[in-house]
PDB file of C-alpha atoms in Angstrom:
ATOM      1  CA  UNK L   1      -3.313  -7.800 -26.840  1.00 56.00           C
ATOM      2  CA  UNK L   2      -5.411  -4.613 -26.845  1.00 71.00           C
ATOM      3  CA  UNK L   3      -2.810  -1.831 -26.689  1.00 78.00           C
ATOM      4  CA  UNK L   4      -5.450   0.904 -26.427  1.00 80.00           C
ATOM      5  CA  UNK L   5      -7.080  -0.792 -23.420  1.00 80.00           C
ATOM      6  CA  UNK L   6      -3.711  -1.251 -21.711  1.00 77.00           C
ATOM      7  CA  UNK L   7      -2.787   2.405 -22.248  1.00 82.00           C
ATOM      8  CA  UNK L   8      -6.156   3.464 -20.851  1.00 87.00           C
ATOM      9  CA  UNK L   9      -5.559   1.247 -17.804  1.00 85.00           C
ATOM     10  CA  UNK L  10      -2.160   2.879 -17.273  1.00 85.00           C
ATOM     11  CA  UNK L  11      -3.747   6.346 -17.498  1.00 91.00           C
ATOM     12  CA  UNK L  12      -6.470   5.436 -14.985  1.00 92.00           C
ATOM     13  CA  UNK L  13      -4.116   3.803 -12.463  1.00 89.00           C
ATOM     14  CA  UNK L  14      -1.065   6.093 -12.783  1.00 89.00           C
ATOM     15  CA  UNK L  15      -2.158   8.819 -10.353  1.00 93.00           C
ATOM     16  CA  UNK L  16      -3.650   6.488  -7.709  1.00 91.00           C
ATOM     17  CA  UNK L  17      -0.518   4.318  -7.758  1.00 89.00           C
ATOM     18  CA  UNK L  18       1.839   7.306  -7.445  1.00 90.00           C
ATOM     19  CA  UNK L  19      -0.173   8.727  -4.537  1.00 93.00           C
ATOM     20  CA  UNK L  20      -0.452   5.323  -2.859  1.00 92.00           C
ATOM     21  CA  UNK L  21       3.248   4.446  -2.869  1.00 91.00           C
ATOM     22  CA  UNK L  22       4.462   8.004  -2.210  1.00 92.00           C
ATOM     23  CA  UNK L  23       2.283   8.619   0.832  1.00 95.00           C
ATOM     24  CA  UNK L  24       2.876   5.058   2.086  1.00 95.00           C
ATOM     25  CA  UNK L  25       6.658   5.473   2.112  1.00 94.00           C
ATOM     26  CA  UNK L  26       6.557   9.063   3.383  1.00 95.00           C
ATOM     27  CA  UNK L  27       4.333   7.891   6.258  1.00 97.00           C
ATOM     28  CA  UNK L  28       6.985   5.371   7.308  1.00 97.00           C
ATOM     29  CA  UNK L  29       9.614   8.100   7.285  1.00 96.00           C
ATOM     30  CA  UNK L  30       7.448  10.572   9.174  1.00 96.00           C
ATOM     31  CA  UNK L  31       6.617   7.990  11.849  1.00 97.00           C
ATOM     32  CA  UNK L  32      10.298   7.065  12.199  1.00 97.00           C
ATOM     33  CA  UNK L  33      11.230  10.719  12.673  1.00 97.00           C
ATOM     34  CA  UNK L  34       8.427  11.155  15.214  1.00 97.00           C
ATOM     35  CA  UNK L  35       9.805   8.258  17.260  1.00 97.00           C
ATOM     36  CA  UNK L  36      13.389   9.454  17.142  1.00 97.00           C
ATOM     37  CA  UNK L  37      15.009   8.253  13.885  1.00 97.00           C
ATOM     38  CA  UNK L  38      15.722  11.134  11.445  1.00 95.00           C
ATOM     39  CA  UNK L  39      17.411   8.901   8.829  1.00 96.00           C
ATOM     40  CA  UNK L  40      14.639   9.167   6.221  1.00 95.00           C
ATOM     41  CA  UNK L  41      14.294  12.909   6.837  1.00 94.00           C
ATOM     42  CA  UNK L  42      18.038  13.501   6.373  1.00 94.00           C
ATOM     43  CA  UNK L  43      17.919  11.560   3.088  1.00 92.00           C
ATOM     44  CA  UNK L  44      14.977  13.612   1.807  1.00 92.00           C
ATOM     45  CA  UNK L  45      12.545  10.694   1.879  1.00 92.00           C
ATOM     46  CA  UNK L  46       9.817  12.387   3.935  1.00 91.00           C
ATOM     47  CA  UNK L  47       8.377  14.008   0.845  1.00 92.00           C
ATOM     48  CA  UNK L  48       5.376  13.789  -1.459  1.00 88.00           C
ATOM     49  CA  UNK L  49       7.696  13.913  -4.463  1.00 90.00           C
ATOM     50  CA  UNK L  50       7.094  10.474  -6.066  1.00 89.00           C
ATOM     51  CA  UNK L  51      10.509  10.514  -7.755  1.00 88.00           C
ATOM     52  CA  UNK L  52      12.126  10.023  -4.349  1.00 90.00           C
ATOM     53  CA  UNK L  53      10.178   6.799  -3.777  1.00 90.00           C
ATOM     54  CA  UNK L  54      10.192   5.230  -7.251  1.00 85.00           C
ATOM     55  CA  UNK L  55      12.275   2.104  -7.719  1.00 86.00           C
ATOM     56  CA  UNK L  56      13.115   1.817 -11.456  1.00 85.00           C
ATOM     57  CA  UNK L  57      12.692  -1.956 -11.407  1.00 81.00           C
ATOM     58  CA  UNK L  58       9.915  -2.474  -8.875  1.00 78.00           C
ATOM     59  CA  UNK L  59       7.773   0.602  -9.589  1.00 80.00           C
ATOM     60  CA  UNK L  60       8.186   0.937 -13.353  1.00 79.00           C
ATOM     61  CA  UNK L  61       9.767  -1.985 -15.208  1.00 77.00           C
ATOM     62  CA  UNK L  62       8.176  -4.931 -13.375  1.00 73.00           C
ATOM     63  CA  UNK L  63       4.557  -3.665 -13.322  1.00 75.00           C
ATOM     64  CA  UNK L  64       4.726  -2.590 -16.982  1.00 72.00           C
ATOM     65  CA  UNK L  65       6.237  -5.920 -18.013  1.00 74.00           C
ATOM     66  CA  UNK L  66       3.515  -7.834 -16.174  1.00 67.00           C
ATOM     67  CA  UNK L  67       0.821  -5.513 -17.541  1.00 66.00           C
ATOM     68  CA  UNK L  68       1.750  -6.264 -21.131  1.00 68.00           C
ATOM     69  CA  UNK L  69       2.682  -9.910 -20.549  1.00 65.00           C
ATOM     70  CA  UNK L  70      -0.613 -10.791 -18.821  1.00 60.00           C
ATOM     71  CA  UNK L  71      -2.823  -8.226 -20.571  1.00 61.00           C
ATOM     72  CA  UNK L  72      -3.540  -6.629 -17.218  1.00 56.00           C
ATOM     73  CA  UNK L  73      -4.579  -9.857 -15.480  1.00 55.00           C
ATOM     74  CA  UNK L  74      -1.666  -9.865 -13.023  1.00 60.00           C
ATOM     75  CA  UNK L  75       0.205  -6.909 -11.556  1.00 63.00           C
ATOM     76  CA  UNK L  76       2.869  -6.645  -8.906  1.00 68.00           C
ATOM     77  CA  UNK L  77       5.380  -3.995  -7.938  1.00 71.00           C
ATOM     78  CA  UNK L  78       7.051  -2.207  -5.082  1.00 77.00           C
ATOM     79  CA  UNK L  79       8.514   1.172  -4.144  1.00 84.00           C
ATOM     80  CA  UNK L  80      11.946   2.057  -2.804  1.00 89.00           C
ATOM     81  CA  UNK L  81      11.793   1.255   0.943  1.00 89.00           C
ATOM     82  CA  UNK L  82      12.309   4.149   3.331  1.00 92.00           C
ATOM     83  CA  UNK L  83      15.444   3.519   5.436  1.00 93.00           C
ATOM     84  CA  UNK L  84      14.762   3.167   9.149  1.00 94.00           C
ATOM     85  CA  UNK L  85      17.495   2.813  11.753  1.00 94.00           C
ATOM     86  CA  UNK L  86      15.710   0.977  14.564  1.00 92.00           C
ATOM     87  CA  UNK L  87      18.618   1.602  16.940  1.00 93.00           C
ATOM     88  CA  UNK L  88      17.836   5.333  16.843  1.00 96.00           C
ATOM     89  CA  UNK L  89      14.196   4.878  17.847  1.00 96.00           C
ATOM     90  CA  UNK L  90      13.483   5.727  21.468  1.00 96.00           C
ATOM     91  CA  UNK L  91      11.946   2.295  22.147  1.00 96.00           C
ATOM     92  CA  UNK L  92      13.155   0.264  19.163  1.00 95.00           C
ATOM     93  CA  UNK L  93      10.918  -2.799  19.461  1.00 93.00           C
ATOM     94  CA  UNK L  94       7.692  -0.968  20.290  1.00 95.00           C
ATOM     95  CA  UNK L  95       8.265   2.080  18.095  1.00 97.00           C
ATOM     96  CA  UNK L  96       9.059  -0.092  15.080  1.00 97.00           C
ATOM     97  CA  UNK L  97       5.509  -1.445  15.268  1.00 97.00           C
ATOM     98  CA  UNK L  98       4.128   2.072  14.808  1.00 98.00           C
ATOM     99  CA  UNK L  99       6.629   2.895  12.060  1.00 98.00           C
ATOM    100  CA  UNK L 100       5.646  -0.257  10.158  1.00 97.00           C
ATOM    101  CA  UNK L 101       1.925   0.361  10.709  1.00 98.00           C
ATOM    102  CA  UNK L 102       2.099   3.937   9.400  1.00 98.00           C
ATOM    103  CA  UNK L 103       2.409   2.868   5.750  1.00 97.00           C
ATOM    104  CA  UNK L 104      -0.616   0.531   5.569  1.00 97.00           C
ATOM    105  CA  UNK L 105      -2.635   2.966   7.704  1.00 98.00           C
ATOM    106  CA  UNK L 106      -1.965   5.685   5.116  1.00 97.00           C
ATOM    107  CA  UNK L 107      -3.393   3.391   2.429  1.00 96.00           C
ATOM    108  CA  UNK L 108      -6.610   2.902   4.418  1.00 98.00           C
ATOM    109  CA  UNK L 109      -6.987   6.686   4.683  1.00 98.00           C
ATOM    110  CA  UNK L 110      -6.347   7.074   0.959  1.00 98.00           C
ATOM    111  CA  UNK L 111      -8.892   4.364   0.147  1.00 97.00           C
ATOM    112  CA  UNK L 112     -11.468   6.305   2.174  1.00 98.00           C
ATOM    113  CA  UNK L 113     -10.596   9.531   0.350  1.00 98.00           C
ATOM    114  CA  UNK L 114     -10.907   7.912  -3.095  1.00 98.00           C
ATOM    115  CA  UNK L 115     -14.373   6.601  -2.204  1.00 98.00           C
ATOM    116  CA  UNK L 116     -15.368  10.066  -0.979  1.00 97.00           C
ATOM    117  CA  UNK L 117     -14.005  11.519  -4.232  1.00 97.00           C
ATOM    118  CA  UNK L 118     -16.239   9.137  -6.181  1.00 97.00           C
ATOM    119  CA  UNK L 119     -19.269  10.106  -4.086  1.00 97.00           C
ATOM    120  CA  UNK L 120     -18.571  13.806  -4.687  1.00 97.00           C
ATOM    121  CA  UNK L 121     -18.337  13.273  -8.435  1.00 96.00           C
ATOM    122  CA  UNK L 122     -21.745  11.585  -8.477  1.00 95.00           C
ATOM    123  CA  UNK L 123     -23.259  14.165  -6.112  1.00 95.00           C
ATOM    124  CA  UNK L 124     -22.130  16.958  -8.440  1.00 94.00           C
ATOM    125  CA  UNK L 125     -23.518  15.146 -11.472  1.00 93.00           C
ATOM    126  CA  UNK L 126     -20.057  14.568 -12.942  1.00 92.00           C
ATOM    127  CA  UNK L 127     -20.421  11.137 -14.522  1.00 91.00           C
ATOM    128  CA  UNK L 128     -17.181  11.264 -16.523  1.00 91.00           C
ATOM    129  CA  UNK L 129     -16.150   7.572 -16.772  1.00 94.00           C
ATOM    130  CA  UNK L 130     -12.407   8.320 -16.614  1.00 95.00           C
ATOM    131  CA  UNK L 131     -12.594   9.990 -13.199  1.00 96.00           C
ATOM    132  CA  UNK L 132     -15.091   7.477 -11.799  1.00 97.00           C
ATOM    133  CA  UNK L 133     -12.770   4.668 -12.908  1.00 96.00           C
ATOM    134  CA  UNK L 134      -9.835   6.515 -11.320  1.00 97.00           C
ATOM    135  CA  UNK L 135     -11.750   6.681  -8.021  1.00 97.00           C
ATOM    136  CA  UNK L 136     -12.371   2.927  -8.218  1.00 96.00           C
ATOM    137  CA  UNK L 137      -8.708   2.360  -9.100  1.00 93.00           C
ATOM    138  CA  UNK L 138      -7.647   4.440  -6.101  1.00 95.00           C
ATOM    139  CA  UNK L 139      -9.763   2.283  -3.813  1.00 96.00           C
ATOM    140  CA  UNK L 140      -8.441  -0.940  -5.375  1.00 92.00           C
ATOM    141  CA  UNK L 141      -4.751   0.051  -5.341  1.00 91.00           C
ATOM    142  CA  UNK L 142      -4.836   1.150  -1.726  1.00 94.00           C
ATOM    143  CA  UNK L 143      -6.722  -1.930  -0.574  1.00 93.00           C
ATOM    144  CA  UNK L 144      -4.136  -4.125  -2.322  1.00 90.00           C
ATOM    145  CA  UNK L 145      -1.247  -2.246  -0.716  1.00 92.00           C
ATOM    146  CA  UNK L 146      -2.885  -2.308   2.703  1.00 95.00           C
ATOM    147  CA  UNK L 147      -3.733  -6.014   2.695  1.00 94.00           C
ATOM    148  CA  UNK L 148      -0.518  -7.155   1.009  1.00 92.00           C
ATOM    149  CA  UNK L 149       1.692  -5.166   3.367  1.00 94.00           C
ATOM    150  CA  UNK L 150      -0.172  -6.480   6.405  1.00 97.00           C
ATOM    151  CA  UNK L 151       0.851 -10.057   5.554  1.00 96.00           C
ATOM    152  CA  UNK L 152       2.735 -11.167   8.718  1.00 97.00           C
ATOM    153  CA  UNK L 153       5.922 -11.990   6.870  1.00 96.00           C
ATOM    154  CA  UNK L 154       9.084  -9.866   6.974  1.00 95.00           C
ATOM    155  CA  UNK L 155      10.157  -7.702   5.212  1.00 92.00           C
ATOM    156  CA  UNK L 156       6.530  -6.679   4.674  1.00 95.00           C
ATOM    157  CA  UNK L 157       5.074  -4.256   7.214  1.00 97.00           C
ATOM    158  CA  UNK L 158       2.915  -6.953   8.783  1.00 97.00           C
ATOM    159  CA  UNK L 159       6.026  -9.024   9.416  1.00 97.00           C
ATOM    160  CA  UNK L 160       7.766  -6.127  11.130  1.00 96.00           C
ATOM    161  CA  UNK L 161       4.663  -5.522  13.248  1.00 97.00           C
ATOM    162  CA  UNK L 162       4.626  -9.210  14.221  1.00 97.00           C
ATOM    163  CA  UNK L 163       8.316  -9.084  15.150  1.00 96.00           C
ATOM    164  CA  UNK L 164       7.634  -6.094  17.394  1.00 96.00           C
ATOM    165  CA  UNK L 165       4.662  -7.695  19.113  1.00 96.00           C
ATOM    166  CA  UNK L 166       6.081 -11.161  19.802  1.00 96.00           C
ATOM    167  CA  UNK L 167       8.207 -12.087  22.835  1.00 95.00           C
ATOM    168  CA  UNK L 168      12.001 -12.084  22.214  1.00 93.00           C
ATOM    169  CA  UNK L 169      12.567 -15.718  21.199  1.00 95.00           C
ATOM    170  CA  UNK L 170       9.709 -16.124  18.659  1.00 95.00           C
ATOM    171  CA  UNK L 171      10.357 -12.557  17.516  1.00 96.00           C
ATOM    172  CA  UNK L 172      13.941 -13.468  16.574  1.00 95.00           C
ATOM    173  CA  UNK L 173      12.725 -16.612  14.804  1.00 96.00           C
ATOM    174  CA  UNK L 174      10.312 -14.605  12.632  1.00 96.00           C
ATOM    175  CA  UNK L 175      12.963 -11.935  11.944  1.00 94.00           C
ATOM    176  CA  UNK L 176      15.288 -14.594  10.530  1.00 96.00           C
ATOM    177  CA  UNK L 177      12.782 -15.187   7.702  1.00 95.00           C
ATOM    178  CA  UNK L 178      13.376 -11.681   6.294  1.00 94.00           C
ATOM    179  CA  UNK L 179      16.131 -12.574   3.744  1.00 94.00           C
ATOM    180  CA  UNK L 180      13.735 -15.085   2.160  1.00 95.00           C
ATOM    181  CA  UNK L 181      10.511 -13.127   2.634  1.00 93.00           C
ATOM    182  CA  UNK L 182      10.342 -11.539  -0.800  1.00 89.00           C
ATOM    183  CA  UNK L 183      10.889 -14.888  -2.522  1.00 92.00           C
ATOM    184  CA  UNK L 184       8.152 -16.464  -0.392  1.00 95.00           C
ATOM    185  CA  UNK L 185       5.752 -13.653  -1.326  1.00 90.00           C
ATOM    186  CA  UNK L 186       6.454 -14.135  -5.042  1.00 85.00           C
ATOM    187  CA  UNK L 187       5.903 -17.879  -4.776  1.00 92.00           C
ATOM    188  CA  UNK L 188       2.625 -17.355  -2.929  1.00 92.00           C
ATOM    189  CA  UNK L 189       1.544 -14.817  -5.553  1.00 85.00           C
ATOM    190  CA  UNK L 190       2.371 -16.910  -8.605  1.00 84.00           C
ATOM    191  CA  UNK L 191       0.773 -20.049  -7.134  1.00 90.00           C
ATOM    192  CA  UNK L 192      -2.421 -18.129  -6.400  1.00 88.00           C
ATOM    193  CA  UNK L 193      -2.334 -18.987  -2.704  1.00 93.00           C
ATOM    194  CA  UNK L 194      -1.798 -15.389  -1.614  1.00 90.00           C
ATOM    195  CA  UNK L 195      -4.705 -14.126  -3.683  1.00 88.00           C
ATOM    196  CA  UNK L 196      -7.091 -16.906  -2.679  1.00 93.00           C
ATOM    197  CA  UNK L 197      -6.414 -17.103   1.040  1.00 95.00           C
ATOM    198  CA  UNK L 198      -5.214 -13.588   1.916  1.00 95.00           C
ATOM    199  CA  UNK L 199      -5.663 -10.816  -0.643  1.00 92.00           C
ATOM    200  CA  UNK L 200      -9.195 -11.378  -1.910  1.00 93.00           C
ATOM    201  CA  UNK L 201     -10.869 -12.254   1.434  1.00 96.00           C
ATOM    202  CA  UNK L 202      -9.237  -9.408   3.366  1.00 96.00           C
ATOM    203  CA  UNK L 203      -9.747  -6.901   0.558  1.00 94.00           C
ATOM    204  CA  UNK L 204     -13.441  -7.780   0.542  1.00 96.00           C
ATOM    205  CA  UNK L 205     -13.641  -7.277   4.306  1.00 98.00           C
ATOM    206  CA  UNK L 206     -11.721  -3.991   4.099  1.00 97.00           C
ATOM    207  CA  UNK L 207     -13.961  -2.736   1.309  1.00 97.00           C
ATOM    208  CA  UNK L 208     -17.052  -3.672   3.302  1.00 97.00           C
ATOM    209  CA  UNK L 209     -15.662  -1.832   6.333  1.00 97.00           C
ATOM    210  CA  UNK L 210     -15.002   1.323   4.279  1.00 97.00           C
ATOM    211  CA  UNK L 211     -18.421   1.256   2.613  1.00 96.00           C
ATOM    212  CA  UNK L 212     -20.122   0.762   5.987  1.00 97.00           C
ATOM    213  CA  UNK L 213     -18.091   3.557   7.587  1.00 97.00           C
ATOM    214  CA  UNK L 214     -19.050   5.954   4.807  1.00 97.00           C
ATOM    215  CA  UNK L 215     -22.739   4.966   4.689  1.00 96.00           C
ATOM    216  CA  UNK L 216     -23.910   8.210   6.395  1.00 96.00           C
ATOM    217  CA  UNK L 217     -21.947  10.279   3.874  1.00 95.00           C
ATOM    218  CA  UNK L 218     -23.366   8.260   0.988  1.00 95.00           C
ATOM    219  CA  UNK L 219     -26.890   8.840   2.263  1.00 95.00           C
ATOM    220  CA  UNK L 220     -26.168  12.562   2.654  1.00 94.00           C
ATOM    221  CA  UNK L 221     -24.659  13.055  -0.812  1.00 92.00           C
ATOM    222  CA  UNK L 222     -26.500  10.524  -2.930  1.00 87.00           C
TER     223      UNK L 222
END
């Protein structure tokens, strides 16, 4: 185990991870407030203060344990979910789709911004490896969060979106999976099925979309 390499990885990923989870959760809370539910706002969760969104187990202990146990080969974690009272939304079923979508959408925006940050560094002749690696880490972290959360399985955001889009009967059937959703995700992760058939293919497509979207800017700057 290369302790120095692991510590360097932590330093590179720390800021992108904090931004990614903080803005993701705050986006959920902001969207909920916009559509009529002030629960997250009243609890102080619509904030860019990462402390409000950190789960001691899911954000700190679990990722660090996996980082050292697998020498950085496998990482998984989660933030403290923003509370949303669907009954207080103006149109609960429809509005919940937008509330759920807000988090992953924020990660797509952040991924774009990290790529732009990397372009600006190169355009300014700043080839400091630490910051270039941080830009790459920011892209990677946000793509992972976007694609993972869009898995159509409650309690992930994609599952909540699916519940909101389906007709009542199938919607209720999918919603009943929620108590077992986290266990299913872990099983899919540890068996490699999630990475092979969902994460890697969709991350590659998302990355290609971002690079294509930013092609004019890349031509302009580089």
